[in-house]
Coordinates of C-alpha atoms in Angstrom, one line a residue:
M556 CA 127.9 75.2 26.0
K557 CA 129.1 71.8 26.2
K558 CA 126.9 69.9 23.1
G559 CA 128.0 66.1 23.2
I560 CA 125.5 62.9 21.5
T561 CA 125.3 62.3 24.6
A562 CA 123.5 58.1 25.7
T563 CA 120.0 59.8 25.5
S564 CA 121.5 61.0 21.9
V565 CA 121.7 57.1 20.7
V566 CA 118.0 55.4 20.5
I567 CA 117.4 51.3 19.3
M568 CA 114.5 50.8 18.0
V569 CA 113.0 47.6 16.5
V570 CA 112.5 47.6 13.3
V571 CA 109.0 46.2 12.2
I572 CA 110.1 44.8 9.1
F573 CA 113.0 42.3 10.6
I574 CA 112.7 38.4 12.2
L575 CA 113.3 38.1 15.6
V576 CA 113.8 35.5 18.2
G577 CA 113.6 36.1 21.9
T578 CA 111.6 37.5 25.3
I579 CA 109.8 40.1 24.3
S580 CA 107.6 42.3 25.3
V581 CA 105.3 44.3 26.3
A582 CA 104.3 45.7 30.1
S583 CA 100.1 44.5 31.0
Y584 CA 100.6 47.1 32.2
N585 CA 100.0 50.0 30.1
S586 CA 97.3 47.5 27.4
V587 CA 95.4 47.6 31.2
Q588 CA 95.4 51.0 31.3
N589 CA 94.7 51.6 27.6
A590 CA 90.9 49.8 28.2
K591 CA 90.9 52.0 30.9
K592 CA 91.5 55.5 28.9
L593 CA 88.7 54.1 26.0
V594 CA 85.7 53.6 28.6
F595 CA 86.4 56.4 30.1
A596 CA 86.8 58.5 26.7
L597 CA 83.9 57.3 24.8
E598 CA 81.2 57.6 28.6
I599 CA 82.6 60.7 29.2
S600 CA 82.4 61.9 25.6
N601 CA 78.7 60.8 25.2
I602 CA 77.8 62.6 27.9
Q603 CA 78.8 65.5 26.7
E604 CA 77.3 66.0 23.7
E605 CA 74.2 64.8 25.9
V606 CA 74.9 68.5 27.6
D607 CA 75.7 70.2 25.2
S608 CA 72.2 68.9 22.8
F609 CA 70.3 69.7 26.6
V610 CA 71.1 73.1 26.0
K611 CA 71.6 74.1 22.6
E612 CA 67.3 73.0 22.7
S613 CA 66.6 74.4 25.7
E614 CA 64.1 77.5 25.3
D615 CA 64.8 78.7 29.2
S616 CA 68.1 77.8 29.2
E617 CA 67.8 74.6 31.5
Y618 CA 70.5 72.7 33.0
P619 CA 69.9 68.8 33.4
T620 CA 70.7 68.8 36.6
T621 CA 69.9 67.9 40.0
Q622 CA 69.6 70.3 42.2
N623 CA 72.5 68.9 43.9
T624 CA 75.9 71.1 44.3
F625 CA 79.2 69.6 45.1
T626 CA 82.4 72.0 45.4
L627 CA 85.6 69.9 44.6
D628 CA 89.0 71.2 46.4
L629 CA 91.8 71.7 43.9
S630 CA 94.3 72.1 46.5
G631 CA 94.1 67.8 46.5
V632 CA 94.6 67.7 42.2
T633 CA 97.7 66.1 41.1
S634 CA 99.8 68.9 38.5
S635 CA 99.2 67.1 36.1
S636 CA 95.9 67.2 35.8
L637 CA 94.6 70.7 37.0
S638 CA 95.4 71.9 33.5
Q639 CA 92.0 70.4 32.8
F640 CA 90.1 72.7 35.4
D641 CA 91.2 76.1 33.5
G642 CA 88.8 78.6 33.1
E643 CA 86.6 77.1 36.3
T644 CA 86.8 80.7 38.6
K645 CA 88.5 78.8 42.1
D646 CA 87.2 80.2 45.9
S647 CA 89.9 81.4 48.9
N648 CA 90.0 78.0 49.2
N649 CA 91.0 77.0 45.6
Q650 CA 87.7 75.9 45.4
I651 CA 84.7 75.3 42.6
T652 CA 81.8 74.6 42.5
L653 CA 79.9 71.7 40.9
Y654 CA 76.2 70.7 39.8
E655 CA 75.2 66.7 40.0
V656 CA 74.1 65.4 36.2
D657 CA 71.3 64.1 36.3
L658 CA 72.1 60.9 33.6
S659 CA 68.1 60.3 33.5
I660 CA 66.6 63.1 32.2
L661 CA 69.4 62.1 29.3
G662 CA 68.5 59.0 29.2
I663 CA 71.8 57.6 29.5
E664 CA 71.8 54.8 31.7
D665 CA 74.7 51.5 32.4
T666 CA 78.3 53.4 33.0
E667 CA 80.2 52.2 34.0
Y668 CA 80.8 55.1 36.3
G669 CA 78.7 58.4 37.7
N670 CA 77.1 55.8 39.8
N671 CA 76.3 57.5 43.1
L672 CA 78.3 54.0 44.6
R673 CA 80.6 56.3 46.2
E674 CA 81.2 60.0 47.7
K675 CA 82.4 61.4 44.5
D676 CA 81.2 58.6 42.1
I677 CA 79.5 61.5 40.3
Y678 CA 79.5 63.6 37.2
A679 CA 78.5 67.0 38.1
L680 CA 78.4 70.1 35.7
S681 CA 80.7 73.3 35.4
L682 CA 78.0 76.2 34.8
E683 CA 80.9 78.8 34.0
T684 CA 82.1 76.7 31.6
G685 CA 80.0 73.9 30.7
K686 CA 81.8 71.1 31.0
V687 CA 81.1 67.6 32.6
Y688 CA 82.8 66.4 35.3
Y689 CA 83.7 62.7 37.1
L690 CA 84.7 63.6 40.5
E691 CA 86.3 60.4 41.5
G692 CA 89.0 61.1 38.5
V693 CA 89.6 58.2 36.4
K694 CA 93.0 57.6 37.3
S695 CA 96.4 55.9 34.4
K696 CA 99.6 55.6 35.4
D697 CA 101.4 59.9 37.1
K698 CA 97.5 61.3 35.3
T699 CA 94.1 61.5 36.8
Y700 CA 91.6 62.6 34.0
Y701 CA 88.9 64.2 35.4
T702 CA 86.9 65.9 32.0
L703 CA 86.9 65.2 28.6
T704 CA 90.5 66.0 27.7
Q705 CA 92.4 66.1 23.9
D706 CA 94.2 63.1 24.5
L707 CA 91.0 61.5 25.3
I708 CA 89.8 62.8 22.4
D709 CA 92.2 61.3 20.4
I710 CA 92.2 57.5 22.1
K711 CA 88.5 58.1 20.9
E712 CA 88.8 59.2 18.0
R713 CA 91.3 56.2 17.4
N714 CA 89.1 53.5 19.1
E715 CA 86.6 54.8 15.7
K716 CA 88.9 54.7 13.5
E717 CA 90.0 51.5 14.0
D718 CA 86.8 50.3 13.9
E719 CA 86.0 51.3 10.8
E720 CA 88.7 49.6 9.2
E721 CA 88.0 46.6 10.4
T722 CA 84.5 46.9 8.9
T723 CA 86.4 47.0 5.6
S724 CA 88.0 44.6 6.3
S725 CA 87.2 41.2 5.9
A726 CA 90.4 39.1 7.6
P727 CA 89.7 37.7 10.8
T728 CA 90.1 39.9 13.9
I729 CA 92.1 39.3 17.3
T730 CA 91.4 41.2 20.4
T731 CA 91.5 40.8 24.0
D732 CA 92.2 42.8 27.1
G733 CA 95.1 42.5 28.2
F734 CA 97.5 40.2 30.3
L735 CA 96.8 39.5 33.8
V736 CA 98.6 38.8 36.5
N737 CA 97.8 36.3 39.8
K738 CA 100.1 36.8 42.8
L739 CA 100.7 33.3 44.3
S740 CA 101.5 33.0 47.9
N741 CA 104.6 32.1 47.3
G742 CA 105.3 35.2 45.8
E743 CA 105.8 33.7 42.3
E744 CA 103.2 35.3 39.6
E745 CA 100.5 34.0 36.9
I746 CA 100.3 35.4 33.7
Y747 CA 97.4 35.2 31.5
L748 CA 96.3 36.5 28.6
S749 CA 92.4 37.5 29.1
N750 CA 89.6 38.5 27.3
I751 CA 91.0 37.1 23.8
K752 CA 88.6 36.8 20.5
A753 CA 88.9 35.8 17.1
E754 CA 86.2 37.3 14.9
G755 CA 84.8 37.1 11.3
D756 CA 82.6 35.2 9.3
N757 CA 83.4 31.7 8.3
I758 CA 86.5 31.4 11.0
K759 CA 88.6 28.3 10.6
T760 CA 91.5 28.7 12.5
F761 CA 92.3 30.5 15.2
K762 CA 95.1 29.2 17.3
Y763 CA 98.3 30.3 19.8
E764 CA 101.8 29.7 20.2
L765 CA 103.8 30.8 23.4
G766 CA 106.7 33.1 21.9
I767 CA 106.9 35.8 18.5
I768 CA 105.9 33.3 15.1
P769 CA 107.2 36.2 12.2
E770 CA 104.8 37.6 10.9
E771 CA 106.8 36.7 6.9
T772 CA 106.0 32.5 8.0
A773 CA 102.9 32.7 9.8
K774 CA 100.3 31.3 7.2
S775 CA 103.3 28.2 6.7
Y776 CA 104.2 27.9 10.3
F777 CA 100.6 27.7 12.2
S778 CA 99.3 25.8 8.6
S779 CA 100.8 22.7 10.9
N780 CA 101.3 23.4 14.7
G781 CA 99.9 26.0 17.2
K782 CA 97.5 25.5 19.6
S783 CA 94.0 26.1 19.6
I784 CA 92.1 28.2 20.8
N785 CA 89.0 26.8 23.1
R786 CA 88.7 29.6 26.2
D787 CA 89.1 33.4 26.4
R788 CA 91.8 32.6 28.8
L789 CA 95.4 31.6 27.9
K790 CA 98.9 31.6 30.8
I791 CA 101.4 32.2 29.5
S792 CA 105.5 31.3 30.3
N793 CA 106.8 32.5 33.0
D794 CA 110.2 31.9 30.5
T795 CA 108.8 32.9 27.2
K796 CA 106.6 36.4 28.4
N797 CA 104.8 36.5 25.3
M798 CA 101.9 35.3 23.1
T799 CA 101.7 34.8 19.0
L800 CA 98.2 34.7 17.9
Y801 CA 97.1 33.2 14.7
A802 CA 93.6 33.2 12.7
E803 CA 92.3 32.3 9.4
N804 CA 89.3 31.6 7.8
I805 CA 87.8 29.5 4.5
N806 CA 89.2 32.1 1.3
G807 CA 93.0 31.9 3.5
E808 CA 92.8 35.1 4.6
Y809 CA 94.3 35.2 7.7
T810 CA 95.6 37.5 11.0
I811 CA 98.9 37.4 13.0
K812 CA 98.4 39.4 16.4
H813 CA 101.7 39.2 18.4
C814 CA 100.7 39.7 22.5
Y815 CA 104.1 41.7 23.8
Y816 CA 104.5 41.1 27.5
Y817 CA 107.6 42.1 28.3
P818 CA 110.2 44.5 26.6
I819 CA 111.7 42.3 23.0
I820 CA 115.3 42.1 23.4
P821 CA 116.8 41.9 19.9
E822 CA 118.5 38.9 18.9
G823 CA 122.7 40.0 19.5
F824 CA 121.7 42.2 22.5
I825 CA 121.3 40.0 26.3
A826 CA 118.8 41.8 29.0
S827 CA 121.1 42.4 32.6
D828 CA 119.8 39.7 35.3
I829 CA 122.2 42.3 37.5
K830 CA 120.8 43.8 41.0
G831 CA 117.1 43.8 39.4
E832 CA 117.5 45.5 36.7
D833 CA 115.5 43.3 34.7
K834 CA 112.4 45.3 36.0
V835 CA 111.0 47.5 33.1
S836 CA 109.8 50.0 36.3
D837 CA 112.7 50.5 37.6
G838 CA 114.5 51.1 34.0
L839 CA 115.5 47.3 31.5
V840 CA 119.1 47.7 30.8
I841 CA 119.6 45.2 27.8
Y842 CA 123.7 44.7 26.6
E843 CA 125.4 44.2 23.2
G844 CA 126.1 40.1 23.2
T845 CA 124.7 37.0 23.8
E846 CA 126.3 35.6 27.2
K847 CA 126.3 36.2 30.5
V848 CA 128.9 38.7 32.1
S849 CA 130.0 37.9 35.7
T850 CA 129.8 41.1 37.2
D851 CA 128.5 44.3 36.8
A852 CA 131.3 46.1 36.7
D853 CA 132.4 44.4 33.8
A854 CA 128.9 45.3 31.6
K855 CA 129.2 48.5 32.1
T856 CA 132.6 49.8 31.2
T857 CA 132.9 46.7 28.3
R858 CA 129.0 46.4 26.3
N859 CA 126.9 48.7 24.7
Q860 CA 123.4 49.4 27.2
F861 CA 120.5 50.7 26.8
V862 CA 117.5 51.0 27.7
W863 CA 113.7 50.8 27.2
V864 CA 111.3 53.0 27.8
P865 CA 107.7 51.8 28.0
V866 CA 105.1 54.2 26.3
D867 CA 101.8 54.5 26.3
I868 CA 101.6 55.8 22.0
S869 CA 97.4 58.0 23.1
E870 CA 100.7 60.1 25.0
F871 CA 104.0 59.2 22.8
K872 CA 103.5 63.9 22.3
R873 CA 106.1 66.0 22.3
T874 CA 105.6 68.1 24.7
A875 CA 106.0 71.9 26.9
W876 CA 106.5 71.3 31.2
S877 CA 106.2 72.8 33.3
N878 CA 106.2 71.9 37.5
N879 CA 108.0 68.6 36.7
A880 CA 104.8 67.7 34.7
P881 CA 103.6 67.5 30.9
T882 CA 102.3 70.2 30.1
G883 CA 100.8 69.4 26.1
T884 CA 101.5 73.0 24.5
I885 CA 105.2 72.8 23.6
S886 CA 106.0 75.7 20.6
S887 CA 105.1 75.4 16.9
S888 CA 108.5 77.0 15.9
Y889 CA 109.4 73.1 17.4
T890 CA 109.0 70.4 14.8
E891 CA 109.3 66.9 13.6
P892 CA 110.2 65.8 11.4
Y893 CA 112.1 68.3 9.9
S894 CA 113.2 69.1 6.5
Y895 CA 115.8 72.4 5.4
N896 CA 114.1 72.4 2.3
T897 CA 110.4 73.4 2.6
S898 CA 109.1 71.7 -0.8
I899 CA 110.2 68.9 0.2
T900 CA 107.3 66.6 1.7
E901 CA 107.2 63.0 2.8
T902 CA 106.6 61.6 -0.7
N903 CA 110.0 63.8 -1.3
D904 CA 112.0 63.3 0.9
L905 CA 115.4 63.7 0.5
T906 CA 117.0 64.1 3.7
G907 CA 115.3 60.4 5.4
E908 CA 113.3 62.0 7.9
Y909 CA 110.4 61.5 7.4
A910 CA 110.7 58.0 6.3
E911 CA 112.2 57.5 10.1
Y912 CA 110.3 58.5 11.0
K913 CA 107.7 57.0 10.5
K914 CA 109.0 53.7 10.5
M915 CA 110.3 55.1 14.8
K916 CA 107.0 55.5 14.6
E917 CA 105.4 52.7 13.6
S918 CA 107.8 50.4 15.8
V919 CA 106.7 52.8 19.2
E920 CA 103.8 51.5 18.3
K921 CA 103.8 48.0 17.9
Y922 CA 106.7 47.0 20.2
G923 CA 105.4 49.0 22.8
G924 CA 108.5 51.5 24.0
F925 CA 112.1 51.8 22.3
Y926 CA 115.7 51.1 23.9
I927 CA 117.6 54.7 25.1
G928 CA 121.3 54.7 25.6
R929 CA 122.2 54.0 29.1
Y930 CA 124.6 56.1 28.9
E931 CA 126.0 59.5 26.4
A932 CA 127.7 59.0 23.7
G933 CA 131.1 57.1 24.6
S934 CA 134.7 58.6 23.3
E935 CA 137.5 55.6 24.0
T936 CA 139.9 58.7 22.8
Q937 CA 138.8 62.0 24.3
R938 CA 138.7 64.5 22.0
T939 CA 139.2 68.9 22.9
N940 CA 139.0 70.3 19.5
V941 CA 136.6 70.0 16.0
A942 CA 140.4 69.1 14.7
N943 CA 139.9 65.8 15.9
G944 CA 138.1 64.0 14.2
T945 CA 135.6 61.2 13.6
T946 CA 136.6 58.8 16.3
N947 CA 135.0 55.3 17.7
M948 CA 131.2 56.0 19.9
V949 CA 130.6 53.6 22.4
V950 CA 127.3 53.7 25.3
R951 CA 129.6 52.9 27.8
K952 CA 130.8 53.6 31.0
D953 CA 133.7 55.5 32.2
A954 CA 133.9 56.8 28.3
Y955 CA 135.3 60.4 27.0
V956 CA 132.2 61.6 26.1
Y957 CA 131.7 62.7 23.4
N958 CA 131.5 66.5 22.6
Y959 CA 133.8 68.1 19.6
V960 CA 130.4 67.2 17.5
G961 CA 127.8 69.2 14.8
W962 CA 124.5 67.7 14.6
G963 CA 125.3 68.3 10.9
P964 CA 125.6 70.7 8.3
S965 CA 124.3 74.9 8.2
T966 CA 123.7 74.5 4.6
T967 CA 121.6 71.4 1.9
S968 CA 123.9 70.0 -1.0
V969 CA 123.2 69.4 -4.0
E970 CA 119.3 69.1 -4.1
G971 CA 117.8 69.0 -0.3
D972 CA 119.3 66.8 0.6
I973 CA 121.6 66.6 3.5
T974 CA 125.5 65.3 4.2
Y975 CA 125.9 64.9 8.4
N976 CA 129.1 66.1 8.0
S977 CA 130.5 69.0 10.4
L978 CA 133.4 71.6 9.6
N979 CA 136.2 70.0 9.5
Q980 CA 135.7 67.3 12.4
G981 CA 133.6 64.4 9.8
K982 CA 130.5 62.3 10.5
G983 CA 128.2 65.2 12.1
A984 CA 125.9 63.7 15.0
V985 CA 123.0 62.7 12.8
E986 CA 125.2 60.2 10.6
L987 CA 127.3 58.6 14.2
S988 CA 124.4 57.8 15.5
R989 CA 123.0 56.3 12.2
N990 CA 125.7 54.4 12.0
L991 CA 125.9 52.6 15.1
Y992 CA 124.6 49.3 13.9
E993 CA 123.4 50.3 10.6
A994 CA 124.5 47.1 9.3
S995 CA 122.6 45.0 12.4
T996 CA 119.2 43.0 11.6
S997 CA 117.6 43.1 14.2
V998 CA 117.9 47.1 14.9
K999 CA 118.7 50.3 13.1
S1000 CA 119.9 53.3 16.1
T1001 CA 119.5 56.8 16.0
L1002 CA 119.5 60.4 16.5
I1003 CA 117.2 60.5 19.2
Y1004 CA 113.5 62.7 18.3
G1005 CA 112.1 65.3 20.2
V1006 CA 108.8 62.4 21.5
Q1007 CA 111.2 60.3 22.1
W1008 CA 112.5 62.1 24.8
D1009 CA 109.7 63.9 26.0
T1010 CA 108.2 60.1 26.6
A1011 CA 111.7 59.0 28.9
L1012 CA 110.8 61.5 31.2
R1013 CA 108.2 61.4 31.2
F1014 CA 109.8 58.4 32.3
I1015 CA 111.6 58.6 34.7
A1016 CA 109.8 61.7 36.2
D1017 CA 109.2 61.2 40.1
E1018 CA 109.6 62.8 43.2
A1019 CA 113.3 62.1 43.8
H1020 CA 113.7 63.4 39.6
N1021 CA 112.5 66.9 38.9
V1022 CA 112.8 67.7 34.9
N1023 CA 112.5 71.2 34.7
D1024 CA 114.6 71.6 38.1
S1025 CA 117.5 68.6 37.6
S1026 CA 119.4 70.4 39.8
S1027 CA 120.3 67.6 42.6
W1028 CA 120.4 64.8 40.0
G1029 CA 122.0 66.1 36.8
N1030 CA 125.9 67.2 36.1
H1031 CA 125.7 70.8 36.7
S1032 CA 127.4 73.6 38.1
N1033 CA 125.0 74.3 41.2
N1034 CA 124.8 70.4 42.8
P1035 CA 126.0 69.6 45.4
D1036 CA 127.8 66.3 44.1
R1037 CA 130.4 68.6 41.8
T1038 CA 133.6 68.1 44.2
T1039 CA 133.9 64.3 42.7
V1040 CA 134.8 66.3 39.2
S1041 CA 136.2 69.1 37.9
P1042 CA 133.8 72.3 37.9
N1043 CA 132.6 73.3 35.2
S1044 CA 134.1 70.7 33.1
P1045 CA 132.0 67.6 31.5
A1046 CA 132.4 64.1 33.7
K1047 CA 132.9 60.9 32.0
T1048 CA 130.3 58.6 31.0
G1049 CA 128.2 57.4 34.5
A1050 CA 130.5 58.8 36.3
H1051 CA 128.4 59.2 40.1
E1052 CA 125.2 56.6 40.6
N1053 CA 123.5 60.4 41.9
W1054 CA 123.0 61.2 38.3
K1055 CA 121.3 58.8 36.4
A1056 CA 116.9 58.1 36.9
K1057 CA 116.2 54.4 35.5
N1058 CA 119.4 53.3 35.6
I1059 CA 119.8 56.0 32.6
Y1060 CA 122.7 58.8 32.8
D1061 CA 123.2 62.4 32.5
I1062 CA 120.2 62.8 30.8
A1063 CA 120.1 66.0 33.2
G1064 CA 123.8 68.4 32.5
N1065 CA 127.2 67.1 32.0
V1066 CA 127.0 67.9 27.7
R1067 CA 123.3 69.6 25.8
E1068 CA 122.2 66.5 24.1
W1069 CA 121.2 67.0 20.2
T1070 CA 118.7 65.0 18.8
M1071 CA 117.1 65.3 16.0
E1072 CA 114.1 67.9 17.0
A1073 CA 114.6 71.5 14.6
Y1074 CA 113.3 74.7 16.5
S1075 CA 112.5 77.0 13.1
Y1076 CA 113.9 77.0 10.0
N1077 CA 118.0 76.0 9.7
Y1078 CA 118.9 75.5 13.8
R1079 CA 118.8 71.6 15.5
V1080 CA 117.6 71.1 19.5
Y1081 CA 119.6 70.1 22.1
R1082 CA 118.0 68.6 25.7
G1083 CA 119.0 68.4 28.9
G1084 CA 120.9 71.3 30.2
S1085 CA 124.9 71.1 30.4
C1086 CA 127.9 71.1 33.9
N1087 CA 128.8 75.3 33.1
T1088 CA 124.8 75.8 33.4
T1089 CA 122.9 75.3 36.5
G1090 CA 119.9 72.0 36.8
S1091 CA 116.6 75.2 37.4
S1092 CA 117.1 77.3 34.6
Y1093 CA 118.4 74.6 31.9
P1094 CA 117.2 71.3 33.1
A1095 CA 117.1 67.8 32.0
S1096 CA 113.2 69.4 30.2
S1097 CA 114.6 72.4 28.6
C1098 CA 115.0 72.5 25.1
Y1099 CA 116.9 75.4 23.0
G1100 CA 117.5 75.7 18.8
N1101 CA 121.2 76.5 17.5
N1102 CA 123.0 76.2 14.5
P1103 CA 123.4 73.1 13.1
S1104 CA 127.0 73.2 12.3
L1105 CA 128.2 74.2 16.0
C1106 CA 130.9 71.4 16.2
S1107 CA 132.9 73.7 20.1
S1108 CA 132.5 73.0 23.4
N1109 CA 132.0 75.8 25.2
N1110 CA 130.0 78.5 24.1

């Protein structure tokens, strides 16, 4: 099977330690959706706990329900939400029977949901499993929540942890509800940061500034600059779609909060405004360099390019896939971060993977996403065997794919540290990816982690791009578009417009992608299938372990 480092194998990760001046943001959608999920998580968790307590203390096995029963038809539930009903017995019509929860018996009032304002605006109980369901469901992105799931529990626990940390800190606390968009009749938008609050003792300064003020200079900057905040809603500029909030108390303790509406554009890169590619939902593209390019064709072939993948941090996890949806039940054999030497720990990390993974995750959480290569990693000269050695690597259209490259060594070197060479071809995929922007002060590049691959699949998965069977949109042996390339041979990068999703090319098929994920001891994982496998057997979501030093073209 063909392997390589690919566009999806090279990820630009904006690290938290640098000073960045530029257009940045996190889409308001994530903030609003997270807030909605948190409200539902807290409410249904409380109701579930009260129901469990009532049933446990009841001497006559009573339930806190009314006499009203409801039938829920699971045929109308999306595949991404069906697992929430595991354990329930369904009748021949794929329906389950539930009983209305009597919130008054539990002493619960003033709920956000379950107020009988609509037909399904009801909390109901399964007498079979004891689970509480909200019949209408709470829609969030591509998933609807009906009951208390693990990711809702994670959101609740993270909120409780943040609350606990805030109570032990003497610095001010800054909170917002994220961004609101007001669409005007002329088609333009007004964007507001809403419900802005600074809480704490003896706060003397509460200011804001359009744009991003670096953390290390914020105190000195806001001592004489910035605008005072005297209301709970602030309008941001259409040109500078980001904002910095700053609060300081009389003791000189301060808090700075960066609010991102639009993906952060690293220094030394420029966002594309060609053919509407600046839309996050369509796959925002950035190019190397600071000067605009005249045409899309010129940009694609002359500059390295990357696509922004927005992240809901509560869903930033590795996963197994079924029916084009994440199931969240990936095998325990797949791990990351990982060390060859099992005695190496996070505090004794000789490979750098623990530290790199931690920085990557911190960056994703802070900025709300990461950049993934728009194209498979390419070589300016065609690689025909392992003896080609290390060649220049690019992330551009119409390059030869960078194949005949291993992940790294099959054995450890001194004291468990790793040199990432593969056989006699020079640097392996790990080092090539890390070295792409080694000297940069604004970005760090790495080989893609499994969690980033799965998050990118969540971003692109839709009716036209089935990640669990990518036959129709990837360079696989059973794709009808294969008439444009040689059978069983990898095409050049970005060879066919039908082989892209959200502006990301060849994440399915062509050559397989090495990742930082590991399978069992001493095996590394590659993803995405190849040009000589079918998209049904080896789709974009596939993952398989292999010897990390392997760097042949077909095996």
